[in-house]
PDB file of C-alpha atoms in Angstrom:
ATOM      1  CA  GLY L   1       0.000   0.000   0.000  1.00 51.00           C
ATOM      2  CA  ASP L   2       0.861   3.640   0.195  1.00 58.00           C
ATOM      3  CA  LYS L   3       1.190   3.621   3.991  1.00 63.00           C
ATOM      4  CA  PRO L   4       4.782   4.253   5.169  1.00 65.00           C
ATOM      5  CA  GLY L   5       6.405   1.540   7.263  1.00 68.00           C
ATOM      6  CA  ALA L   6       8.195   1.849  10.582  1.00 74.00           C
ATOM      7  CA  GLU L   7      11.161   4.189  10.839  1.00 85.00           C
ATOM      8  CA  PHE L   8      14.604   2.719  11.503  1.00 92.00           C
ATOM      9  CA  ASP L   9      18.157   4.029  11.624  1.00 93.00           C
ATOM     10  CA  ALA L  10      19.096   1.592   8.831  1.00 93.00           C
ATOM     11  CA  VAL L  11      17.460  -1.122   6.729  1.00 92.00           C
ATOM     12  CA  ASP L  12      19.369  -4.027   5.166  1.00 91.00           C
ATOM     13  CA  LEU L  13      17.508  -5.337   2.132  1.00 88.00           C
ATOM     14  CA  SER L  14      20.471  -7.344   0.816  1.00 86.00           C
ATOM     15  CA  GLY L  15      19.075 -10.586   2.249  1.00 85.00           C
ATOM     16  CA  TRP L  16      15.344  -9.842   2.164  1.00 89.00           C
ATOM     17  CA  ILE L  17      12.885 -12.648   1.495  1.00 91.00           C
ATOM     18  CA  GLU L  18       9.153 -12.910   0.890  1.00 92.00           C
ATOM     19  CA  LEU L  19       6.850 -15.078   2.995  1.00 93.00           C
ATOM     20  CA  THR L  20       3.362 -16.256   2.087  1.00 92.00           C
ATOM     21  CA  SER L  21       0.457 -15.474   4.406  1.00 88.00           C
ATOM     22  CA  PRO L  22      -3.347 -15.497   4.218  1.00 88.00           C
ATOM     23  CA  ASP L  23      -3.195 -11.667   4.087  1.00 87.00           C
ATOM     24  CA  GLY L  24      -0.868 -11.732   1.075  1.00 89.00           C
ATOM     25  CA  PRO L  25       2.920 -11.728   0.724  1.00 92.00           C
ATOM     26  CA  LYS L  26       5.047 -10.360   3.584  1.00 91.00           C
ATOM     27  CA  VAL L  27       8.503  -8.905   3.003  1.00 92.00           C
ATOM     28  CA  VAL L  28      11.100  -9.914   5.619  1.00 93.00           C
ATOM     29  CA  TYR L  29      14.268  -7.899   6.240  1.00 94.00           C
ATOM     30  CA  VAL L  30      16.718  -6.845   8.956  1.00 95.00           C
ATOM     31  CA  ALA L  31      16.583  -3.290  10.308  1.00 95.00           C
ATOM     32  CA  SER L  32      18.512  -1.486  13.027  1.00 96.00           C
ATOM     33  CA  GLN L  33      17.548   1.127  15.563  1.00 95.00           C
ATOM     34  CA  ALA L  34      19.497   2.553  18.505  1.00 95.00           C
ATOM     35  CA  GLY L  35      22.318   0.013  18.034  1.00 95.00           C
ATOM     36  CA  LYS L  36      20.058  -3.075  17.995  1.00 97.00           C
ATOM     37  CA  LYS L  37      18.930  -5.190  15.032  1.00 96.00           C
ATOM     38  CA  PHE L  38      15.459  -6.587  14.401  1.00 94.00           C
ATOM     39  CA  VAL L  39      13.848  -9.031  11.988  1.00 95.00           C
ATOM     40  CA  VAL L  40      10.884  -7.238  10.438  1.00 93.00           C
ATOM     41  CA  VAL L  41       8.049  -9.319   8.946  1.00 92.00           C
ATOM     42  CA  GLY L  42       5.588  -7.145   7.074  1.00 88.00           C
ATOM     43  CA  ASP L  43       4.879  -4.402   9.604  1.00 86.00           C
ATOM     44  CA  ARG L  44       5.893  -6.406  12.722  1.00 90.00           C
ATOM     45  CA  LYS L  45       9.260  -5.724  14.350  1.00 92.00           C
ATOM     46  CA  GLY L  46      10.791  -8.682  16.215  1.00 93.00           C
ATOM     47  CA  GLU L  47      12.925  -8.736  19.355  1.00 95.00           C
ATOM     48  CA  PRO L  48      16.157  -6.693  19.551  1.00 96.00           C
ATOM     49  CA  PHE L  49      19.528  -8.399  19.030  1.00 97.00           C
ATOM     50  CA  ASP L  50      23.141  -7.265  18.618  1.00 98.00           C
ATOM     51  CA  GLU L  51      23.540  -9.262  15.380  1.00 96.00           C
ATOM     52  CA  ILE L  52      21.169 -11.111  13.055  1.00 95.00           C
ATOM     53  CA  SER L  53      22.222 -13.313  10.173  1.00 88.00           C
ATOM     54  CA  LEU L  54      21.092 -16.110   7.905  1.00 86.00           C
ATOM     55  CA  LEU L  55      17.400 -15.480   7.240  1.00 92.00           C
ATOM     56  CA  MET L  56      16.117 -18.824   5.971  1.00 93.00           C
ATOM     57  CA  PRO L  57      12.520 -19.409   4.844  1.00 93.00           C
ATOM     58  CA  SER L  58      10.774 -22.738   5.251  1.00 93.00           C
ATOM     59  CA  PRO L  59      10.204 -24.691   2.007  1.00 94.00           C
ATOM     60  CA  ASP L  60       6.572 -23.494   1.856  1.00 94.00           C
ATOM     61  CA  ARG L  61       7.672 -19.894   2.643  1.00 93.00           C
ATOM     62  CA  LYS L  62       5.157 -19.546   5.487  1.00 93.00           C
ATOM     63  CA  THR L  63       7.722 -19.217   8.302  1.00 92.00           C
ATOM     64  CA  LEU L  64      11.379 -18.380   8.655  1.00 92.00           C
ATOM     65  CA  ALA L  65      14.307 -19.137  10.917  1.00 95.00           C
ATOM     66  CA  TYR L  66      17.304 -16.912  11.622  1.00 95.00           C
ATOM     67  CA  SER L  67      20.415 -16.853  13.762  1.00 96.00           C
ATOM     68  CA  ALA L  68      20.984 -14.014  16.206  1.00 97.00           C
ATOM     69  CA  ARG L  69      23.372 -12.913  18.929  1.00 97.00           C
ATOM     70  CA  LEU L  70      22.675 -10.906  22.081  1.00 97.00           C
ATOM     71  CA  GLY L  71      25.754 -10.204  24.172  1.00 97.00           C
ATOM     72  CA  THR L  72      27.674 -13.475  24.354  1.00 97.00           C
ATOM     73  CA  LYS L  73      24.639 -15.717  23.688  1.00 97.00           C
ATOM     74  CA  ASP L  74      23.581 -17.119  20.327  1.00 97.00           C
ATOM     75  CA  PHE L  75      19.948 -17.782  19.438  1.00 95.00           C
ATOM     76  CA  VAL L  76      17.880 -19.352  16.682  1.00 95.00           C
ATOM     77  CA  GLY L  77      14.746 -17.337  16.049  1.00 90.00           C
ATOM     78  CA  HIS L  78      11.565 -18.448  14.347  1.00 88.00           C
ATOM     79  CA  GLN L  79       8.727 -16.343  12.941  1.00 85.00           C
TER      80      GLN L  79
END
């Protein structure tokens, strides 16, 4: 649509992907704000991390997994 999205300090579209949903396609990307990074799905901002990498969609493109780091801990996220 013509509605602007959320505002971030930076947006990384180099690894963006598209997920399928009942509401139509959702663009997924990594954005940063105030020194933290977030996975953004459509208009939903995920939890803050220090680093996010490897966005990987499921074979049916309905969900995705990603790796993230917060401090000295590593995480696998799922949306």
